[in-house]
Amino acid sequence: MSTRAYNFAYLDEQTKRMIRRAILKAIAIPGYQVPFASREMPMPYGWGTGGVQVTASILGPDDVLKVIDQGADDTTNAVSIRAFFVRTAGVRTTTDTSEATIIQTRHRVPETPLSEGQILVYQVPIPEPLRYLEPRETETRTMHALGEYGVMHVKLYEDISRHGHIATTYAYPARVAGRYIMDPSPIPKFDNPKLDDCPALQLFGAGREKRIYAIPPHTRVVPLDFEDHPFERTKFDSACALCGATDSYLDEVVTDDAGGRLFVCSDTDYCEKRQAAKRKDAAE
Amino acid sequence: MSAMAFADPAFESQAAFRAILRAIASPGAIEPCGRGLKPPSPLSPAAAAAILTLADFETPLWIAPSLAEWGEAAAYLKFHTGAPLAASPRDAAFALLDLERDSLDLKSFAQGAPDYPDRSTTVVAETRSLARRPMMRISGPGVRGMAEIEFGPTPGDFLSQWEANRSTFPLGVDLILAHGAEVAVLPRSVRVTGGE
Ligand SMILES: [Zn+2]
């Protein structure tokens, strides 16, 4: 029997088992929020403790881990979570979306299409898509049980009458496999189409709210909308100032004190790969 | 006890879990699980690995009569998981049965509640054969187009039992099929129909 002075990936075996059971239920019931006994993690709640616990429970020594925050690999949040898993599990890390076996993310889905066998782990602050309409947990639970989502449609329709269009641009609710309505976490609605029929497994962990939910690979994920106001993906008028991409989600960056601004890809790996390819083309 | 549990629980249970994870995420996929594990007979390495990986003192385990007879197998699972034995299938978080010697009655297990459909039994079934062949076709979440599976012995009323199980979604049980050191999983969300 080998002994270890620490737990692989921080969590003790009993906690991993409990989380693993919740993950399997979440996959068997796509979009349903499975309660789990969230543990204290050595980082504040806003830092994605739900996603960290999911990653810690699935991670093995052969995995290659990528961590992104708003699309970037180099923010404080992404760097510290990556360092946490290097320290506690000794896993290899990468910024390359295609090379990663597990990608933990806050608020974005990578631009590079995901593939079979990959797992995308979302950090979720508020897992309940009905929470701001109905604060009582017993009530939202009943609404999910009955599949009674009329109130959700009413809220979106109010958006339309107030703004002339559906104003929700983040955490845009979607129906999973024709049954549960889920909150895709605060990703821009630009990313919603990537959830549908995705070849990768998508796992969602909410630490403070103690919920895990999932979208299996190749599962229908349909954004809520109306016949006269269909779901519209955010479009950008400009291209990325660094790589010229016109198909990626762009962040506005202020470049100088005079208020100069430009738009660049939020997905740093995607942008850098495109820039490198352009340099290579130019050199040849 | 001559039988061996996981020599290195953290890594071997992680590997077994990932196999089950891949199998439930892609229904019809057959994944290696429990290789190297030597449970007491008549347990297969795959079934033993699944239960050692997932069960503990919080999850009542129901062992079907044909397997409960083998005192050593039941003692092994109880000793290494700490799982209490469930009085009936309906009280079980996990159930273990052998498709060759036990009858399968999906409705006898915990189905979950409308507001907590996760409170259901996961059934681990020993099989005599498991293959990707078009005896049955699987469609639904996790499956790109259509997947195929064949396992034996298949209870004569399996397709109607499964359709009844699926039709009560989100309630229902999930089925882990074990054969040797391999698993496949049928989650309650998928449709299973007759093939060739
Ligand atoms: Zn760019």
mmCIF file of C-alpha atoms in Angstrom, chain B residues 6-163:
data_model
loop_
_atom_site.group_PDB
_atom_site.id
_atom_site.type_symbol
_atom_site.label_atom_id
_atom_site.label_comp_id
_atom_site.label_asym_id
_atom_site.label_seq_id
_atom_site.Cartn_x
_atom_site.Cartn_y
_atom_site.Cartn_z
ATOM 1 C CA PHE B 6 -7.114 -1.235 -5.385
ATOM 2 C CA ALA B 7 -3.404 -1.209 -4.540
ATOM 3 C CA ASP B 8 -3.310 2.540 -5.110
ATOM 4 C CA PRO B 9 -6.878 3.757 -4.500
ATOM 5 C CA ALA B 10 -6.392 7.379 -5.580
ATOM 6 C CA PHE B 11 -5.096 6.521 -9.051
ATOM 7 C CA GLU B 12 -6.944 3.284 -9.733
ATOM 8 C CA SER B 13 -10.314 4.649 -8.665
ATOM 9 C CA GLN B 14 -9.660 7.755 -10.769
ATOM 10 C CA ALA B 15 -8.932 5.564 -13.800
ATOM 11 C CA ALA B 16 -12.035 3.446 -13.186
ATOM 12 C CA PHE B 17 -14.138 6.563 -12.717
ATOM 13 C CA ARG B 18 -12.922 8.068 -15.999
ATOM 14 C CA ALA B 19 -13.791 4.832 -17.782
ATOM 15 C CA ILE B 20 -17.321 4.976 -16.376
ATOM 16 C CA LEU B 21 -17.470 8.703 -17.173
ATOM 17 C CA ARG B 22 -16.535 8.065 -20.811
ATOM 18 C CA ALA B 23 -19.012 5.203 -20.985
ATOM 19 C CA ILE B 24 -21.957 7.184 -19.591
ATOM 20 C CA ALA B 25 -21.077 10.246 -21.685
ATOM 21 C CA SER B 26 -21.026 8.102 -24.838
ATOM 22 C CA PRO B 27 -23.636 5.381 -24.381
ATOM 23 C CA GLY B 28 -22.619 2.287 -26.310
ATOM 24 C CA ALA B 29 -18.895 2.888 -25.835
ATOM 25 C CA ILE B 30 -17.105 -0.023 -24.190
ATOM 26 C CA GLU B 31 -14.329 1.104 -21.876
ATOM 27 C CA PRO B 32 -11.597 -0.794 -20.014
ATOM 28 C CA CYS B 33 -12.330 -0.711 -16.277
ATOM 29 C CA GLY B 34 -10.736 -2.547 -13.367
ATOM 30 C CA ARG B 35 -7.813 -4.130 -15.207
ATOM 31 C CA GLY B 36 -5.441 -5.639 -12.679
ATOM 32 C CA LEU B 37 -8.131 -5.883 -10.023
ATOM 33 C CA LYS B 38 -8.617 -9.413 -8.643
ATOM 34 C CA PRO B 39 -11.943 -9.523 -6.825
ATOM 35 C CA PRO B 40 -13.249 -12.757 -5.309
ATOM 36 C CA SER B 41 -15.448 -14.816 -7.615
ATOM 37 C CA PRO B 42 -17.894 -14.461 -9.084
ATOM 38 C CA LEU B 43 -17.282 -10.691 -9.275
ATOM 39 C CA SER B 44 -15.850 -9.320 -12.507
ATOM 40 C CA PRO B 45 -13.009 -6.787 -12.222
ATOM 41 C CA ALA B 46 -15.231 -4.207 -13.943
ATOM 42 C CA ALA B 47 -18.202 -4.587 -11.591
ATOM 43 C CA ALA B 48 -15.928 -4.647 -8.549
ATOM 44 C CA ALA B 49 -14.040 -1.571 -9.771
ATOM 45 C CA ALA B 50 -17.275 0.334 -10.368
ATOM 46 C CA ILE B 51 -18.517 -0.355 -6.865
ATOM 47 C CA LEU B 52 -15.169 0.235 -5.149
ATOM 48 C CA THR B 53 -14.906 3.541 -7.027
ATOM 49 C CA LEU B 54 -18.390 4.876 -6.381
ATOM 50 C CA ALA B 55 -19.837 3.304 -3.233
ATOM 51 C CA ASP B 56 -19.126 4.213 0.390
ATOM 52 C CA PHE B 57 -20.838 4.539 3.768
ATOM 53 C CA GLU B 58 -23.301 7.054 2.280
ATOM 54 C CA THR B 59 -24.599 4.704 -0.429
ATOM 55 C CA PRO B 60 -26.640 1.628 0.528
ATOM 56 C CA LEU B 61 -25.697 -1.315 -1.660
ATOM 57 C CA TRP B 62 -28.123 -4.034 -2.680
ATOM 58 C CA ILE B 63 -26.624 -7.348 -3.740
ATOM 59 C CA ALA B 64 -28.830 -9.733 -5.709
ATOM 60 C CA PRO B 65 -29.459 -13.206 -4.261
ATOM 61 C CA SER B 66 -27.189 -15.048 -6.704
ATOM 62 C CA LEU B 67 -24.206 -12.919 -5.652
ATOM 63 C CA ALA B 68 -25.111 -12.602 -1.990
ATOM 64 C CA GLU B 69 -24.714 -16.390 -1.785
ATOM 65 C CA TRP B 70 -21.024 -15.895 -2.402
ATOM 66 C CA GLY B 71 -20.213 -14.692 1.080
ATOM 67 C CA GLU B 72 -16.695 -13.689 0.176
ATOM 68 C CA ALA B 73 -17.782 -11.368 -2.652
ATOM 69 C CA ALA B 74 -20.310 -9.568 -0.475
ATOM 70 C CA ALA B 75 -17.819 -9.317 2.392
ATOM 71 C CA TYR B 76 -15.171 -7.921 0.028
ATOM 72 C CA LEU B 77 -17.442 -5.140 -1.260
ATOM 73 C CA LYS B 78 -18.692 -4.308 2.209
ATOM 74 C CA PHE B 79 -15.186 -4.288 3.682
ATOM 75 C CA HIS B 80 -13.584 -2.151 0.994
ATOM 76 C CA THR B 81 -16.409 0.371 0.539
ATOM 77 C CA GLY B 82 -17.999 0.552 3.981
ATOM 78 C CA ALA B 83 -21.357 0.633 2.198
ATOM 79 C CA PRO B 84 -24.301 -0.540 4.290
ATOM 80 C CA LEU B 85 -26.368 -3.315 2.714
ATOM 81 C CA ALA B 86 -29.737 -2.091 1.453
ATOM 82 C CA ALA B 87 -32.751 -3.959 2.770
ATOM 83 C CA SER B 88 -34.474 -3.851 -0.605
ATOM 84 C CA PRO B 89 -33.699 -2.731 -4.178
ATOM 85 C CA ARG B 90 -35.800 0.381 -3.569
ATOM 86 C CA ASP B 91 -33.451 1.518 -0.792
ATOM 87 C CA ALA B 92 -30.304 1.061 -2.836
ATOM 88 C CA ALA B 93 -28.006 3.760 -4.212
ATOM 89 C CA PHE B 94 -26.154 0.971 -5.997
ATOM 90 C CA ALA B 95 -27.354 -2.498 -6.889
ATOM 91 C CA LEU B 96 -25.322 -5.423 -8.119
ATOM 92 C CA LEU B 97 -26.844 -8.322 -10.026
ATOM 93 C CA ASP B 98 -25.928 -10.967 -12.551
ATOM 94 C CA LEU B 99 -27.978 -11.006 -15.744
ATOM 95 C CA GLU B 100 -27.408 -14.746 -16.129
ATOM 96 C CA ARG B 101 -28.730 -15.763 -12.742
ATOM 97 C CA ASP B 102 -30.868 -12.918 -11.423
ATOM 98 C CA SER B 103 -34.028 -11.496 -12.880
ATOM 99 C CA LEU B 104 -33.884 -7.847 -13.906
ATOM 100 C CA ASP B 105 -36.731 -5.633 -12.762
ATOM 101 C CA LEU B 106 -35.806 -1.996 -13.374
ATOM 102 C CA LYS B 107 -38.989 -0.758 -11.706
ATOM 103 C CA SER B 108 -38.071 -2.457 -8.421
ATOM 104 C CA PHE B 109 -35.227 0.021 -7.845
ATOM 105 C CA ALA B 110 -35.327 3.603 -6.579
ATOM 106 C CA GLN B 111 -36.531 5.814 -9.434
ATOM 107 C CA GLY B 112 -35.761 9.192 -7.860
ATOM 108 C CA ALA B 113 -38.348 11.875 -7.095
ATOM 109 C CA PRO B 114 -39.677 14.525 -9.508
ATOM 110 C CA ASP B 115 -37.803 17.272 -7.633
ATOM 111 C CA TYR B 116 -34.779 15.036 -6.935
ATOM 112 C CA PRO B 117 -34.471 12.613 -9.868
ATOM 113 C CA ASP B 118 -30.846 11.952 -8.853
ATOM 114 C CA ARG B 119 -32.071 9.964 -5.847
ATOM 115 C CA SER B 120 -32.235 6.812 -7.904
ATOM 116 C CA THR B 121 -30.451 3.465 -8.001
ATOM 117 C CA THR B 122 -27.474 2.863 -10.265
ATOM 118 C CA VAL B 123 -27.647 -0.795 -11.292
ATOM 119 C CA VAL B 124 -24.399 -2.662 -11.956
ATOM 120 C CA ALA B 125 -25.137 -5.793 -13.996
ATOM 121 C CA GLU B 126 -22.699 -8.626 -14.643
ATOM 122 C CA THR B 127 -22.995 -9.873 -18.200
ATOM 123 C CA ARG B 128 -21.593 -12.871 -20.079
ATOM 124 C CA SER B 129 -20.892 -10.867 -23.209
ATOM 125 C CA LEU B 130 -20.601 -7.227 -24.164
ATOM 126 C CA ALA B 131 -19.866 -5.922 -27.639
ATOM 127 C CA ARG B 132 -20.500 -3.126 -30.114
ATOM 128 C CA ARG B 133 -22.822 -4.995 -32.392
ATOM 129 C CA PRO B 134 -26.172 -3.985 -33.857
ATOM 130 C CA MET B 135 -28.322 -6.265 -31.686
ATOM 131 C CA MET B 136 -29.657 -3.087 -30.058
ATOM 132 C CA ARG B 137 -29.460 0.517 -31.176
ATOM 133 C CA ILE B 138 -28.951 3.448 -28.845
ATOM 134 C CA SER B 139 -29.887 7.057 -29.519
ATOM 135 C CA GLY B 140 -30.147 10.175 -27.400
ATOM 136 C CA PRO B 141 -27.846 12.436 -25.387
ATOM 137 C CA GLY B 142 -24.190 11.435 -25.766
ATOM 138 C CA VAL B 143 -24.757 9.529 -28.988
ATOM 139 C CA ARG B 144 -23.812 10.944 -32.346
ATOM 140 C CA GLY B 145 -26.486 9.553 -34.614
ATOM 141 C CA MET B 146 -26.870 5.963 -33.525
ATOM 142 C CA ALA B 147 -24.738 3.596 -31.410
ATOM 143 C CA GLU B 148 -24.893 -0.181 -31.184
ATOM 144 C CA ILE B 149 -24.650 -2.581 -28.300
ATOM 145 C CA GLU B 150 -25.032 -6.270 -27.649
ATOM 146 C CA PHE B 151 -24.905 -7.832 -24.221
ATOM 147 C CA GLY B 152 -25.927 -11.158 -22.934
ATOM 148 C CA PRO B 153 -27.884 -12.712 -21.633
ATOM 149 C CA THR B 154 -30.462 -10.058 -22.445
ATOM 150 C CA PRO B 155 -33.703 -10.481 -20.509
ATOM 151 C CA GLY B 156 -36.526 -11.248 -22.964
ATOM 152 C CA ASP B 157 -38.443 -8.132 -21.964
ATOM 153 C CA PHE B 158 -35.413 -5.857 -21.762
ATOM 154 C CA LEU B 159 -36.458 -3.467 -24.544
ATOM 155 C CA SER B 160 -39.911 -2.914 -23.051
ATOM 156 C CA GLN B 161 -38.432 -2.515 -19.557
ATOM 157 C CA TRP B 162 -35.961 0.012 -20.887
ATOM 158 C CA GLU B 163 -38.621 1.935 -22.791
#
